[in-house]
Amino acid sequence: MSGKPDMRVSLGGLELKNPVIAASGTFGYGREYSPFFDPARLGGLVVKGISLKPREGNPPPRIAETAGGMLNAIGLANLGVEAFIAEKLPWLARQDTAVVVNLYAESVDEFGELAGRLAGLDGVAALELNVSCPNVKAGGMAFGCDPGPVGQVTQAAVEAAGDTPVWVKLTPNVADPVPVALAAAQAGARAVCLINTLLGMAIDARTRKPVLANVFGGLSGPAIKPVGLRMVWQVRGTLAAQHPGVDLVGMGGIASGVDAAEYMLAGATAVQVGTASFSRPDACLMIAQELGQFCAEESVARVSDLTGGLNT
Ligand SMILES: Cc1cc2nc3c(=O)[nH]c(=O)nc-3n(C[C@H](O)[C@H](O)[C@H](O)COP(=O)(O)O)c2cc1C
């Protein structure tokens, strides 16, 4: 192949310069990583989950290392939407990359309110709904486990967001992700992102205590890659047949360019990188570069040609 591969992708209403995006909750508000590399070299970045009011999160310990990954029970600590807009968004708006705001809410109305507050603001390229949070009005069960509430939340956000694309990020803590993904697509999501963390726990046998103060936490990192690949592949067939305009964003355990290529072959248009940024802060950049090298080695002229290219 002559020349460099074309790394641009069209994703969920956005044009990205490459398919690698920093994942929510692992990249702060973006600026924290700017000493390590220019965020303009990424396809995009997703900021920490933002809620209407500031949240302290859970008590410590709220992180534990596990074999091939980590557990976290941060509890969605964040500074709240108004402080985010005043203190973080002006810097983000000056970066030459797609800034996606991840939203955390506990009712359908709150999701709509948050989407309406952020949509259209300078620097907000898209909104990503974290539907793994408890639906307080429905007894605390996660919205994301049930297609009905996922459809309602998506519709409320889409209506409030106007021209700003809405992406929906799914939980893997369901038996079958397909009906939930379909509910999001039917309600107007431009992209479906998967996967969030898998529910787990760690025990210290010597003290006979749970390691995390919250007892349960979300498992992320290389250990979950096979689950993420399976879910992207599972969702892709039905979405492609019924909602071909809705893109998939794959994540879970990506730590190399080849990992990213695997997610794209399974059906993702782009990928997000989370836990890998904790082992090395320039992981996203390294993965984007390695993905380019992979394309060059495999004579793939356009990285977008990888999407759905799995031979079965
Ligand atoms: C410490 C930590 C905080 C996270 N916070 C959020 C969050 O606020 N919103 C969200 O949608 N996902 C959050 N996630 C999930 C990640 O964005 C990602 O979906 C998950 O970790 C799987 O990718 P990975 O294996 O590359 O980390 C968080 C993950 C970690 C490890």
Short mmCIF file of C-alpha atoms and ligand atoms in Angstrom, two decimals:
data_model
loop_
_atom_site.label_atom_id
_atom_site.label_comp_id
_atom_site.label_asym_id
_atom_site.label_seq_id
_atom_site.Cartn_x
_atom_site.Cartn_y
_atom_site.Cartn_z
CA MET A 1 0.00 0.00 0.00
CA SER A 2 1.37 3.42 -0.86
CA GLY A 3 0.91 6.35 1.50
CA LYS A 4 -0.46 6.50 5.00
CA PRO A 5 -3.84 4.97 5.87
CA ASP A 6 -6.77 7.37 6.10
CA MET A 7 -7.61 7.36 9.81
CA ARG A 8 -10.75 9.53 9.65
CA VAL A 9 -14.12 8.09 10.69
CA SER A 10 -17.68 9.36 10.63
CA LEU A 11 -19.25 8.50 13.95
CA GLY A 12 -22.69 9.19 15.38
CA GLY A 13 -23.04 12.61 13.76
CA LEU A 14 -19.37 13.63 14.13
CA GLU A 15 -16.34 13.60 11.86
CA LEU A 16 -13.32 12.35 13.83
CA LYS A 17 -9.68 12.56 12.76
CA ASN A 18 -9.09 9.02 14.05
CA PRO A 19 -11.26 6.38 15.80
CA VAL A 20 -9.59 6.54 19.24
CA ILE A 21 -11.47 8.35 22.01
CA ALA A 22 -10.57 8.62 25.71
CA ALA A 23 -13.30 6.96 27.84
CA SER A 24 -15.38 8.66 30.52
CA GLY A 25 -14.13 8.60 34.11
CA THR A 26 -10.57 7.70 33.13
CA PHE A 27 -9.47 10.94 31.47
CA GLY A 28 -10.64 13.51 34.01
CA TYR A 29 -11.89 16.66 32.31
CA GLY A 30 -9.20 16.30 29.62
CA ARG A 31 -6.84 18.99 30.88
CA GLU A 32 -5.25 16.65 33.44
CA TYR A 33 -3.70 14.69 30.55
CA SER A 34 -2.54 17.70 28.51
CA PRO A 35 1.02 17.59 29.98
CA PHE A 36 1.42 14.16 28.37
CA PHE A 37 0.11 14.85 24.85
CA ASP A 38 -2.02 17.25 22.86
CA PRO A 39 -5.66 16.04 22.91
CA ALA A 40 -5.88 17.26 19.30
CA ARG A 41 -4.13 13.99 18.39
CA LEU A 42 -7.16 11.96 19.53
CA GLY A 43 -10.40 11.39 17.70
CA GLY A 44 -12.15 12.69 20.80
CA LEU A 45 -12.40 12.59 24.55
CA VAL A 46 -15.32 11.84 26.86
CA VAL A 47 -15.31 13.77 30.13
CA LYS A 48 -16.20 12.34 33.53
CA GLY A 49 -19.90 11.70 34.09
CA ILE A 50 -21.63 15.01 34.87
CA SER A 51 -24.73 15.25 37.06
CA LEU A 52 -27.11 18.14 37.79
CA LYS A 53 -25.73 18.64 41.30
CA PRO A 54 -22.12 18.05 42.49
CA ARG A 55 -21.46 14.53 43.83
CA GLU A 56 -18.87 13.48 46.40
CA GLY A 57 -18.88 9.85 45.30
CA ASN A 58 -18.34 6.82 47.55
CA PRO A 59 -16.05 6.61 50.60
CA PRO A 60 -12.56 5.06 50.13
CA PRO A 61 -11.18 2.55 49.41
CA ARG A 62 -12.84 2.86 46.03
CA ILE A 63 -10.26 1.28 43.72
CA ALA A 64 -8.78 -2.25 43.78
CA GLU A 65 -6.39 -3.96 41.41
CA THR A 66 -7.53 -7.38 40.14
CA ALA A 67 -6.00 -9.99 37.82
CA GLY A 68 -5.93 -8.36 34.39
CA GLY A 69 -7.94 -5.35 35.45
CA MET A 70 -9.30 -3.21 38.26
CA LEU A 71 -12.45 -2.61 40.25
CA ASN A 72 -13.75 0.88 40.89
CA ALA A 73 -16.54 2.24 43.01
CA ILE A 74 -15.89 5.94 42.53
CA GLY A 75 -19.62 6.61 42.71
CA LEU A 76 -19.59 9.20 39.93
CA ALA A 77 -17.91 11.97 41.89
CA ASN A 78 -18.10 15.18 39.83
CA LEU A 79 -18.41 18.92 40.19
CA GLY A 80 -21.96 19.24 38.80
CA VAL A 81 -23.14 20.70 35.51
CA GLU A 82 -22.97 24.42 36.33
CA ALA A 83 -19.38 24.28 37.61
CA PHE A 84 -18.46 22.08 34.64
CA ILE A 85 -19.77 24.70 32.22
CA ALA A 86 -18.08 27.58 34.06
CA GLU A 87 -14.74 25.99 34.97
CA LYS A 88 -13.98 23.13 32.56
CA LEU A 89 -15.79 23.72 29.27
CA PRO A 90 -13.97 26.94 28.21
CA TRP A 91 -10.61 25.08 28.06
CA LEU A 92 -12.19 22.04 26.39
CA ALA A 93 -13.81 24.26 23.74
CA ARG A 94 -10.36 25.48 22.66
CA GLN A 95 -9.07 21.93 21.95
CA ASP A 96 -9.08 20.68 18.39
CA THR A 97 -10.80 17.40 19.20
CA ALA A 98 -14.39 16.16 19.65
CA VAL A 99 -15.45 16.70 23.27
CA VAL A 100 -18.24 14.37 24.39
CA VAL A 101 -20.00 15.01 27.71
CA ASN A 102 -21.03 11.90 29.63
CA LEU A 103 -24.26 12.39 31.59
CA TYR A 104 -25.33 10.78 34.84
CA ALA A 105 -28.89 11.21 36.14
CA GLU A 106 -31.36 9.35 38.31
CA SER A 107 -34.61 10.03 36.47
CA VAL A 108 -35.87 10.51 32.92
CA ASP A 109 -36.60 14.19 33.58
CA GLU A 110 -33.11 14.79 34.96
CA PHE A 111 -31.54 13.29 31.84
CA GLY A 112 -33.65 15.65 29.72
CA GLU A 113 -32.72 18.64 31.88
CA LEU A 114 -28.99 17.88 31.72
CA ALA A 115 -29.08 17.34 27.96
CA GLY A 116 -30.93 20.64 27.49
CA ARG A 117 -28.42 22.50 29.66
CA LEU A 118 -25.36 21.21 27.72
CA ALA A 119 -26.56 20.78 24.14
CA GLY A 120 -25.46 23.47 21.73
CA LEU A 121 -22.83 24.96 24.06
CA ASP A 122 -19.52 25.83 22.42
CA GLY A 123 -17.21 22.83 22.87
CA VAL A 124 -19.91 20.16 23.32
CA ALA A 125 -19.71 17.93 20.24
CA ALA A 126 -22.00 15.15 21.53
CA LEU A 127 -23.65 13.83 24.68
CA GLU A 128 -23.13 10.29 25.97
CA LEU A 129 -25.81 8.95 28.34
CA ASN A 130 -24.55 6.64 31.07
CA VAL A 131 -27.60 4.45 31.55
CA SER A 132 -25.84 2.20 34.07
CA CYS A 133 -27.01 4.46 36.90
CA PRO A 134 -29.85 3.63 39.29
CA ASN A 135 -33.33 4.76 38.32
CA VAL A 136 -34.28 6.23 41.68
CA LYS A 137 -37.96 6.58 40.74
CA ALA A 138 -38.09 2.88 39.83
CA GLY A 139 -36.57 1.52 43.05
CA GLY A 140 -32.92 2.02 42.12
CA MET A 141 -32.60 -0.59 39.38
CA ALA A 142 -30.18 0.54 36.66
CA PHE A 143 -31.98 2.16 33.70
CA GLY A 144 -29.73 0.26 31.36
CA CYS A 145 -31.06 -3.19 32.26
CA ASP A 146 -34.45 -2.53 30.75
CA PRO A 147 -35.29 -1.48 27.15
CA GLY A 148 -38.35 0.57 28.24
CA PRO A 149 -36.53 3.06 30.51
CA VAL A 150 -33.55 3.21 28.11
CA GLY A 151 -35.93 4.28 25.35
CA GLN A 152 -37.54 6.92 27.62
CA VAL A 153 -34.21 8.35 28.77
CA THR A 154 -32.88 8.46 25.21
CA GLN A 155 -36.02 10.15 23.89
CA ALA A 156 -35.95 12.78 26.64
CA ALA A 157 -32.30 13.58 25.92
CA VAL A 158 -32.73 13.57 22.13
CA GLU A 159 -35.68 15.96 22.35
CA ALA A 160 -33.78 18.31 24.65
CA ALA A 161 -30.51 18.10 22.70
CA GLY A 162 -31.77 19.44 19.36
CA ASP A 163 -28.94 19.15 16.80
CA THR A 164 -26.38 17.83 19.30
CA PRO A 165 -25.93 14.07 18.72
CA VAL A 166 -26.87 11.78 21.60
CA TRP A 167 -24.96 8.53 22.19
CA VAL A 168 -26.12 5.88 24.66
CA LYS A 169 -23.59 3.87 26.66
CA LEU A 170 -24.82 0.42 27.63
CA THR A 171 -24.12 -1.70 30.65
CA PRO A 172 -22.83 -5.26 30.15
CA ASN A 173 -24.76 -6.35 33.25
CA VAL A 174 -27.66 -7.76 31.21
CA ALA A 175 -28.34 -11.16 29.74
CA ASP A 176 -28.89 -9.79 26.22
CA PRO A 177 -27.78 -6.30 25.14
CA VAL A 178 -29.66 -6.37 21.81
CA PRO A 179 -33.15 -5.24 23.00
CA VAL A 180 -31.57 -2.40 25.02
CA ALA A 181 -29.47 -1.25 22.05
CA LEU A 182 -32.53 -1.37 19.81
CA ALA A 183 -34.53 0.74 22.29
CA ALA A 184 -31.81 3.40 22.24
CA ALA A 185 -31.62 3.37 18.43
CA GLN A 186 -35.39 3.57 18.04
CA ALA A 187 -35.50 6.57 20.39
CA GLY A 188 -33.01 8.51 18.28
CA ALA A 189 -29.51 7.66 19.57
CA ARG A 190 -26.89 8.37 16.90
CA ALA A 191 -24.44 5.87 18.42
CA VAL A 192 -24.51 3.03 20.91
CA CYS A 193 -21.40 2.64 23.09
CA LEU A 194 -20.50 -0.58 24.84
CA ILE A 195 -19.40 -1.72 27.32
CA ASN A 196 -19.43 0.00 30.71
CA THR A 197 -17.89 -1.89 33.64
CA LEU A 198 -18.97 -5.37 34.79
CA LEU A 199 -20.29 -5.62 38.33
CA GLY A 200 -17.83 -7.41 40.62
CA MET A 201 -16.30 -7.55 44.09
CA ALA A 202 -12.96 -8.28 45.73
CA ILE A 203 -12.33 -9.90 49.14
CA ASP A 204 -9.32 -9.71 51.47
CA ALA A 205 -9.26 -13.23 52.95
CA ARG A 206 -6.91 -12.21 55.81
CA THR A 207 -9.16 -9.48 57.14
CA ARG A 208 -12.28 -11.29 55.88
CA LYS A 209 -13.53 -7.98 54.56
CA PRO A 210 -14.56 -6.69 51.15
CA VAL A 211 -11.73 -4.65 49.63
CA LEU A 212 -14.00 -1.81 48.50
CA ALA A 213 -15.94 0.24 51.05
CA ASN A 214 -18.89 0.02 48.65
CA VAL A 215 -18.44 -3.82 48.53
CA PHE A 216 -19.37 -3.91 44.81
CA GLY A 217 -17.42 -2.20 42.08
CA GLY A 218 -17.12 -2.07 38.29
CA LEU A 219 -14.55 -4.33 36.64
CA SER A 220 -12.55 -2.85 33.75
CA GLY A 221 -9.28 -3.47 31.92
CA PRO A 222 -7.91 -6.33 29.76
CA ALA A 223 -9.92 -8.97 31.70
CA ILE A 224 -13.18 -7.68 30.18
CA LYS A 225 -12.14 -7.43 26.51
CA PRO A 226 -13.72 -10.77 25.47
CA VAL A 227 -17.06 -9.64 26.97
CA GLY A 228 -16.90 -6.28 25.17
CA LEU A 229 -16.04 -7.91 21.84
CA ARG A 230 -18.90 -10.38 22.24
CA MET A 231 -21.43 -7.66 22.99
CA VAL A 232 -20.33 -5.42 20.09
CA TRP A 233 -20.56 -8.38 17.75
CA GLN A 234 -23.94 -9.42 19.19
CA VAL A 235 -25.46 -5.94 18.79
CA ARG A 236 -23.93 -5.20 15.40
CA GLY A 237 -25.98 -7.67 13.34
CA THR A 238 -29.37 -6.45 14.52
CA LEU A 239 -28.45 -2.75 14.47
CA ALA A 240 -26.99 -2.99 10.97
CA ALA A 241 -30.19 -4.66 9.75
CA GLN A 242 -32.70 -2.40 11.53
CA HIS A 243 -30.87 0.91 12.13
CA PRO A 244 -27.96 1.08 9.70
CA GLY A 245 -27.39 4.77 10.50
CA VAL A 246 -26.64 4.08 14.17
CA ASP A 247 -22.93 3.51 14.82
CA LEU A 248 -21.24 1.42 17.50
CA VAL A 249 -18.44 2.56 19.78
CA GLY A 250 -16.54 -0.38 21.28
CA MET A 251 -14.65 -0.41 24.56
CA GLY A 252 -13.52 -2.67 27.38
CA GLY A 253 -9.90 -3.65 27.93
CA ILE A 254 -8.34 -1.94 24.93
CA ALA A 255 -4.60 -1.58 25.55
CA SER A 256 -3.08 -1.75 22.05
CA GLY A 257 -3.77 -0.84 18.44
CA VAL A 258 -4.52 -4.49 17.68
CA ASP A 259 -7.13 -4.54 20.49
CA ALA A 260 -8.75 -1.50 18.84
CA ALA A 261 -8.68 -3.24 15.44
CA GLU A 262 -10.41 -6.29 16.99
CA TYR A 263 -13.30 -4.10 18.21
CA MET A 264 -13.60 -2.48 14.78
CA LEU A 265 -13.65 -5.88 13.06
CA ALA A 266 -16.45 -6.90 15.44
CA GLY A 267 -18.47 -3.90 14.23
CA ALA A 268 -17.34 -0.76 16.03
CA THR A 269 -16.86 2.45 14.05
CA ALA A 270 -14.65 3.86 16.82
CA VAL A 271 -13.26 2.79 20.18
CA GLN A 272 -12.80 4.22 23.64
CA VAL A 273 -9.82 3.60 25.91
CA GLY A 274 -10.27 3.71 29.70
CA THR A 275 -8.17 1.79 32.22
CA ALA A 276 -5.08 1.71 29.95
CA SER A 277 -4.63 5.46 30.64
CA PHE A 278 -3.94 4.60 34.30
CA SER A 279 -0.96 2.38 33.38
CA ARG A 280 0.43 4.94 30.97
CA PRO A 281 -1.07 8.40 30.53
CA ASP A 282 -0.29 8.50 26.79
CA ALA A 283 -2.04 5.15 26.15
CA CYS A 284 -4.72 6.67 23.89
CA LEU A 285 -2.11 8.30 21.67
CA MET A 286 -0.02 5.12 21.54
CA ILE A 287 -3.11 3.06 20.62
CA ALA A 288 -4.04 5.50 17.82
CA GLN A 289 -0.51 5.26 16.41
CA GLU A 290 -0.46 1.47 16.67
CA LEU A 291 -3.83 1.25 14.91
CA GLY A 292 -2.37 3.29 12.03
CA GLN A 293 0.61 0.92 11.90
CA PHE A 294 -1.72 -2.09 11.91
CA CYS A 295 -3.60 -0.66 8.91
CA ALA A 296 -0.36 0.00 7.06
CA GLU A 297 0.92 -3.53 7.74
CA GLU A 298 -2.39 -5.08 6.68
CA SER A 299 -2.71 -2.88 3.56
CA VAL A 300 -5.92 -1.32 4.88
CA ALA A 301 -6.23 2.01 3.04
CA ARG A 302 -9.01 3.44 5.25
CA VAL A 303 -9.34 2.51 8.91
CA SER A 304 -13.13 2.62 8.45
CA ASP A 305 -12.77 -0.43 6.16
CA LEU A 306 -12.05 -2.50 9.29
CA THR A 307 -15.56 -1.93 10.70
CA GLY A 308 -17.54 -5.16 10.61
CA GLY A 309 -14.81 -6.91 8.61
CA LEU A 310 -14.74 -10.05 10.74
CA ASN A 311 -14.52 -13.30 8.74
CA THR A 312 -16.79 -15.88 10.30
C1 LIG B 1 -12.26 4.81 37.49
C2 LIG B 1 -13.32 4.68 36.45
C3 LIG B 1 -14.34 5.64 36.37
C4 LIG B 1 -15.35 5.53 35.41
N1 LIG B 1 -16.32 6.49 35.33
C5 LIG B 1 -17.26 6.43 34.35
C6 LIG B 1 -18.25 7.45 34.22
O1 LIG B 1 -18.26 8.46 34.95
N2 LIG B 1 -19.21 7.30 33.25
C7 LIG B 1 -19.20 6.23 32.40
O2 LIG B 1 -20.07 6.14 31.53
N3 LIG B 1 -18.25 5.27 32.47
C8 LIG B 1 -17.29 5.34 33.42
N4 LIG B 1 -16.32 4.37 33.51
C9 LIG B 1 -16.34 3.24 32.53
C10 LIG B 1 -15.32 3.46 31.39
O3 LIG B 1 -15.61 4.63 30.66
C11 LIG B 1 -15.30 2.23 30.44
O4 LIG B 1 -16.60 2.03 29.90
C12 LIG B 1 -14.89 0.94 31.14
O5 LIG B 1 -13.89 1.19 32.11
C13 LIG B 1 -14.39 -0.14 30.17
O6 LIG B 1 -13.26 0.30 29.44
P1 LIG B 1 -11.73 -0.03 29.89
O7 LIG B 1 -11.65 -1.50 30.15
O8 LIG B 1 -10.87 0.46 28.74
O9 LIG B 1 -11.48 0.78 31.14
C14 LIG B 1 -15.32 4.45 34.47
C15 LIG B 1 -14.29 3.51 34.54
C16 LIG B 1 -13.29 3.60 35.51
C17 LIG B 1 -12.19 2.57 35.53
#
